[in-house]
Amino acid sequence: MKSRDTLIRLKRFQVDEKRRRVAQIEMMIAEFDRMAADLDREIAAEEQKAGITDPNHFAYPTYARAAAQRRDNLRMSAQNLHKQLDDAKAELGEAFEELKRAESLEDRERGSERTLDPSISQMGQARAIRATA
């Protein structure tokens, strides 16, 4: 019984850990998207100041070029994180299923103990009656 309780606690801990990982990845994706949007605004402002929107133009602002490269890198990182998020969600689903299995085994075990307890107590009562007779 104790080992089953320990197993269930371990499975719950694993599920919680997977949930934290999913939440962490989602927060990172949101942060990267926000940073990329900020860079988009900065690039647009820089292009408007310079009056040049063509990145291939020789006088295109250096800062806008560097910001665009950084924005592209952030977007690629966000795409990679989406793949990691899919994997983390799959791992969370598996961990949750393992937890449900362990809990159902625990419930079955408790149910079988309950059905055994009345018969055990009846046998004990019969022995007590015989002993007093």
mmCIF file of C-alpha atoms in Angstrom:
data_model
loop_
_atom_site.group_PDB
_atom_site.id
_atom_site.type_symbol
_atom_site.label_atom_id
_atom_site.label_comp_id
_atom_site.label_asym_id
_atom_site.label_seq_id
_atom_site.Cartn_x
_atom_site.Cartn_y
_atom_site.Cartn_z
ATOM 1 C CA MET A 1 0.000 0.000 0.000
ATOM 2 C CA LYS A 2 2.751 2.463 0.926
ATOM 3 C CA SER A 3 4.620 1.766 -2.296
ATOM 4 C CA ARG A 4 1.467 2.496 -4.296
ATOM 5 C CA ASP A 5 1.033 5.822 -2.439
ATOM 6 C CA THR A 6 4.642 6.668 -3.209
ATOM 7 C CA LEU A 7 4.112 5.758 -6.852
ATOM 8 C CA ILE A 8 1.042 7.994 -7.076
ATOM 9 C CA ARG A 9 2.901 10.896 -5.463
ATOM 10 C CA LEU A 10 5.756 10.396 -7.915
ATOM 11 C CA LYS A 11 3.353 10.371 -10.872
ATOM 12 C CA ARG A 12 1.639 13.537 -9.596
ATOM 13 C CA PHE A 13 5.020 15.221 -9.242
ATOM 14 C CA GLN A 14 5.924 14.213 -12.795
ATOM 15 C CA VAL A 15 2.610 15.582 -14.120
ATOM 16 C CA ASP A 16 3.174 18.863 -12.255
ATOM 17 C CA GLU A 17 6.721 19.080 -13.607
ATOM 18 C CA LYS A 18 5.495 18.517 -17.184
ATOM 19 C CA ARG A 19 2.813 21.190 -16.689
ATOM 20 C CA ARG A 20 5.448 23.648 -15.503
ATOM 21 C CA ARG A 21 7.579 22.869 -18.547
ATOM 22 C CA VAL A 22 4.624 23.431 -20.903
ATOM 23 C CA ALA A 23 3.806 26.729 -19.177
ATOM 24 C CA GLN A 24 7.453 27.814 -19.320
ATOM 25 C CA ILE A 25 7.704 27.104 -23.049
ATOM 26 C CA GLU A 26 4.429 28.932 -23.693
ATOM 27 C CA MET A 27 5.729 31.952 -21.770
ATOM 28 C CA MET A 28 8.969 31.917 -23.774
ATOM 29 C CA ILE A 29 7.045 31.798 -27.054
ATOM 30 C CA ALA A 30 4.864 34.715 -25.953
ATOM 31 C CA GLU A 31 7.940 36.701 -24.908
ATOM 32 C CA PHE A 32 9.697 36.036 -28.230
ATOM 33 C CA ASP A 33 6.572 37.070 -30.146
ATOM 34 C CA ARG A 34 6.339 40.278 -28.101
ATOM 35 C CA MET A 35 10.012 41.062 -28.687
ATOM 36 C CA ALA A 36 9.634 40.429 -32.436
ATOM 37 C CA ALA A 37 6.630 42.773 -32.554
ATOM 38 C CA ASP A 38 8.655 45.452 -30.727
ATOM 39 C CA LEU A 39 11.451 45.047 -33.256
ATOM 40 C CA ASP A 40 8.940 45.346 -36.113
ATOM 41 C CA ARG A 41 7.843 48.720 -34.708
ATOM 42 C CA GLU A 42 11.446 49.860 -34.274
ATOM 43 C CA ILE A 43 12.299 48.819 -37.833
ATOM 44 C CA ALA A 44 9.277 50.692 -39.202
ATOM 45 C CA ALA A 45 10.222 53.799 -37.199
ATOM 46 C CA GLU A 46 13.831 53.637 -38.421
ATOM 47 C CA GLU A 47 12.726 53.178 -42.035
ATOM 48 C CA GLN A 48 10.346 56.105 -41.717
ATOM 49 C CA LYS A 49 13.134 58.319 -40.320
ATOM 50 C CA ALA A 50 15.475 57.366 -43.151
ATOM 51 C CA GLY A 51 12.767 57.402 -45.812
ATOM 52 C CA ILE A 52 14.090 54.101 -47.200
ATOM 53 C CA THR A 53 12.114 50.861 -46.899
ATOM 54 C CA ASP A 54 14.108 48.677 -49.281
ATOM 55 C CA PRO A 55 16.599 46.550 -47.302
ATOM 56 C CA ASN A 56 18.715 46.136 -50.449
ATOM 57 C CA HIS A 57 19.187 49.887 -50.858
ATOM 58 C CA PHE A 58 22.776 50.990 -50.121
ATOM 59 C CA ALA A 59 21.623 53.647 -47.636
ATOM 60 C CA TYR A 60 19.232 51.396 -45.712
ATOM 61 C CA PRO A 61 19.693 52.055 -41.962
ATOM 62 C CA THR A 62 22.177 49.723 -40.309
ATOM 63 C CA TYR A 63 20.119 49.572 -37.136
ATOM 64 C CA ALA A 64 17.024 48.486 -39.102
ATOM 65 C CA ARG A 65 19.059 45.772 -40.835
ATOM 66 C CA ALA A 66 20.417 44.468 -37.490
ATOM 67 C CA ALA A 67 16.978 44.650 -35.859
ATOM 68 C CA ALA A 68 15.451 42.724 -38.765
ATOM 69 C CA GLN A 69 18.092 40.002 -38.375
ATOM 70 C CA ARG A 70 17.400 39.801 -34.650
ATOM 71 C CA ARG A 71 13.623 39.679 -35.277
ATOM 72 C CA ASP A 72 14.089 36.834 -37.768
ATOM 73 C CA ASN A 73 16.218 34.936 -35.248
ATOM 74 C CA LEU A 74 13.531 35.391 -32.582
ATOM 75 C CA ARG A 75 10.867 34.077 -34.941
ATOM 76 C CA MET A 76 12.974 31.026 -35.790
ATOM 77 C CA SER A 77 13.523 30.389 -32.088
ATOM 78 C CA ALA A 78 9.758 30.659 -31.510
ATOM 79 C CA GLN A 79 9.159 28.097 -34.272
ATOM 80 C CA ASN A 80 11.628 25.725 -32.608
ATOM 81 C CA LEU A 81 9.887 26.288 -29.293
ATOM 82 C CA HIS A 82 6.546 25.378 -30.888
ATOM 83 C CA LYS A 83 8.051 21.983 -31.770
ATOM 84 C CA GLN A 84 9.323 21.596 -28.207
ATOM 85 C CA LEU A 85 5.893 22.623 -26.928
ATOM 86 C CA ASP A 86 4.217 19.892 -28.974
ATOM 87 C CA ASP A 87 6.653 17.337 -27.547
ATOM 88 C CA ALA A 88 6.168 18.638 -24.002
ATOM 89 C CA LYS A 89 2.376 18.455 -24.359
ATOM 90 C CA ALA A 90 2.655 14.863 -25.585
ATOM 91 C CA GLU A 91 4.869 14.012 -22.591
ATOM 92 C CA LEU A 92 2.344 15.695 -20.291
ATOM 93 C CA GLY A 93 -0.450 13.596 -21.780
ATOM 94 C CA GLU A 94 1.550 10.409 -21.260
ATOM 95 C CA ALA A 95 2.414 11.345 -17.679
ATOM 96 C CA PHE A 96 -1.232 12.142 -16.969
ATOM 97 C CA GLU A 97 -2.318 8.766 -18.369
ATOM 98 C CA GLU A 98 0.255 7.003 -16.167
ATOM 99 C CA LEU A 99 -1.090 8.896 -13.154
ATOM 100 C CA LYS A 100 -4.658 7.898 -13.998
ATOM 101 C CA ARG A 101 -3.593 4.252 -14.321
ATOM 102 C CA ALA A 102 -1.831 4.328 -10.953
ATOM 103 C CA GLU A 103 -4.831 5.982 -9.301
ATOM 104 C CA SER A 104 -7.253 3.474 -10.829
ATOM 105 C CA LEU A 105 -5.095 0.606 -9.527
ATOM 106 C CA GLU A 106 -5.201 2.234 -6.103
ATOM 107 C CA ASP A 107 -8.988 2.566 -6.299
ATOM 108 C CA ARG A 108 -9.358 -1.077 -7.350
ATOM 109 C CA GLU A 109 -7.082 -2.180 -4.538
ATOM 110 C CA ARG A 110 -9.072 -0.189 -1.986
ATOM 111 C CA GLY A 111 -12.309 -1.561 -3.414
ATOM 112 C CA SER A 112 -11.094 -5.136 -3.066
ATOM 113 C CA GLU A 113 -9.987 -4.446 0.520
ATOM 114 C CA ARG A 114 -13.459 -3.136 1.353
ATOM 115 C CA THR A 115 -15.082 -6.266 0.003
ATOM 116 C CA LEU A 116 -12.670 -8.385 2.009
ATOM 117 C CA ASP A 117 -13.102 -6.461 5.264
ATOM 118 C CA PRO A 118 -16.749 -7.500 5.938
ATOM 119 C CA SER A 119 -15.924 -11.192 5.452
ATOM 120 C CA ILE A 120 -12.894 -10.882 7.713
ATOM 121 C CA SER A 121 -14.923 -9.186 10.415
ATOM 122 C CA GLN A 122 -17.664 -11.838 10.075
ATOM 123 C CA MET A 123 -15.094 -14.603 10.514
ATOM 124 C CA GLY A 124 -13.719 -12.789 13.541
ATOM 125 C CA GLN A 125 -17.219 -12.500 15.011
ATOM 126 C CA ALA A 126 -17.882 -16.201 14.423
ATOM 127 C CA ARG A 127 -14.639 -17.085 16.228
ATOM 128 C CA ALA A 128 -15.556 -14.798 19.106
ATOM 129 C CA ILE A 129 -18.984 -16.451 19.408
ATOM 130 C CA ARG A 130 -17.420 -19.942 19.381
ATOM 131 C CA ALA A 131 -14.873 -18.924 21.990
ATOM 132 C CA THR A 132 -17.574 -17.651 24.376
ATOM 133 C CA ALA A 133 -19.805 -20.713 23.851
#
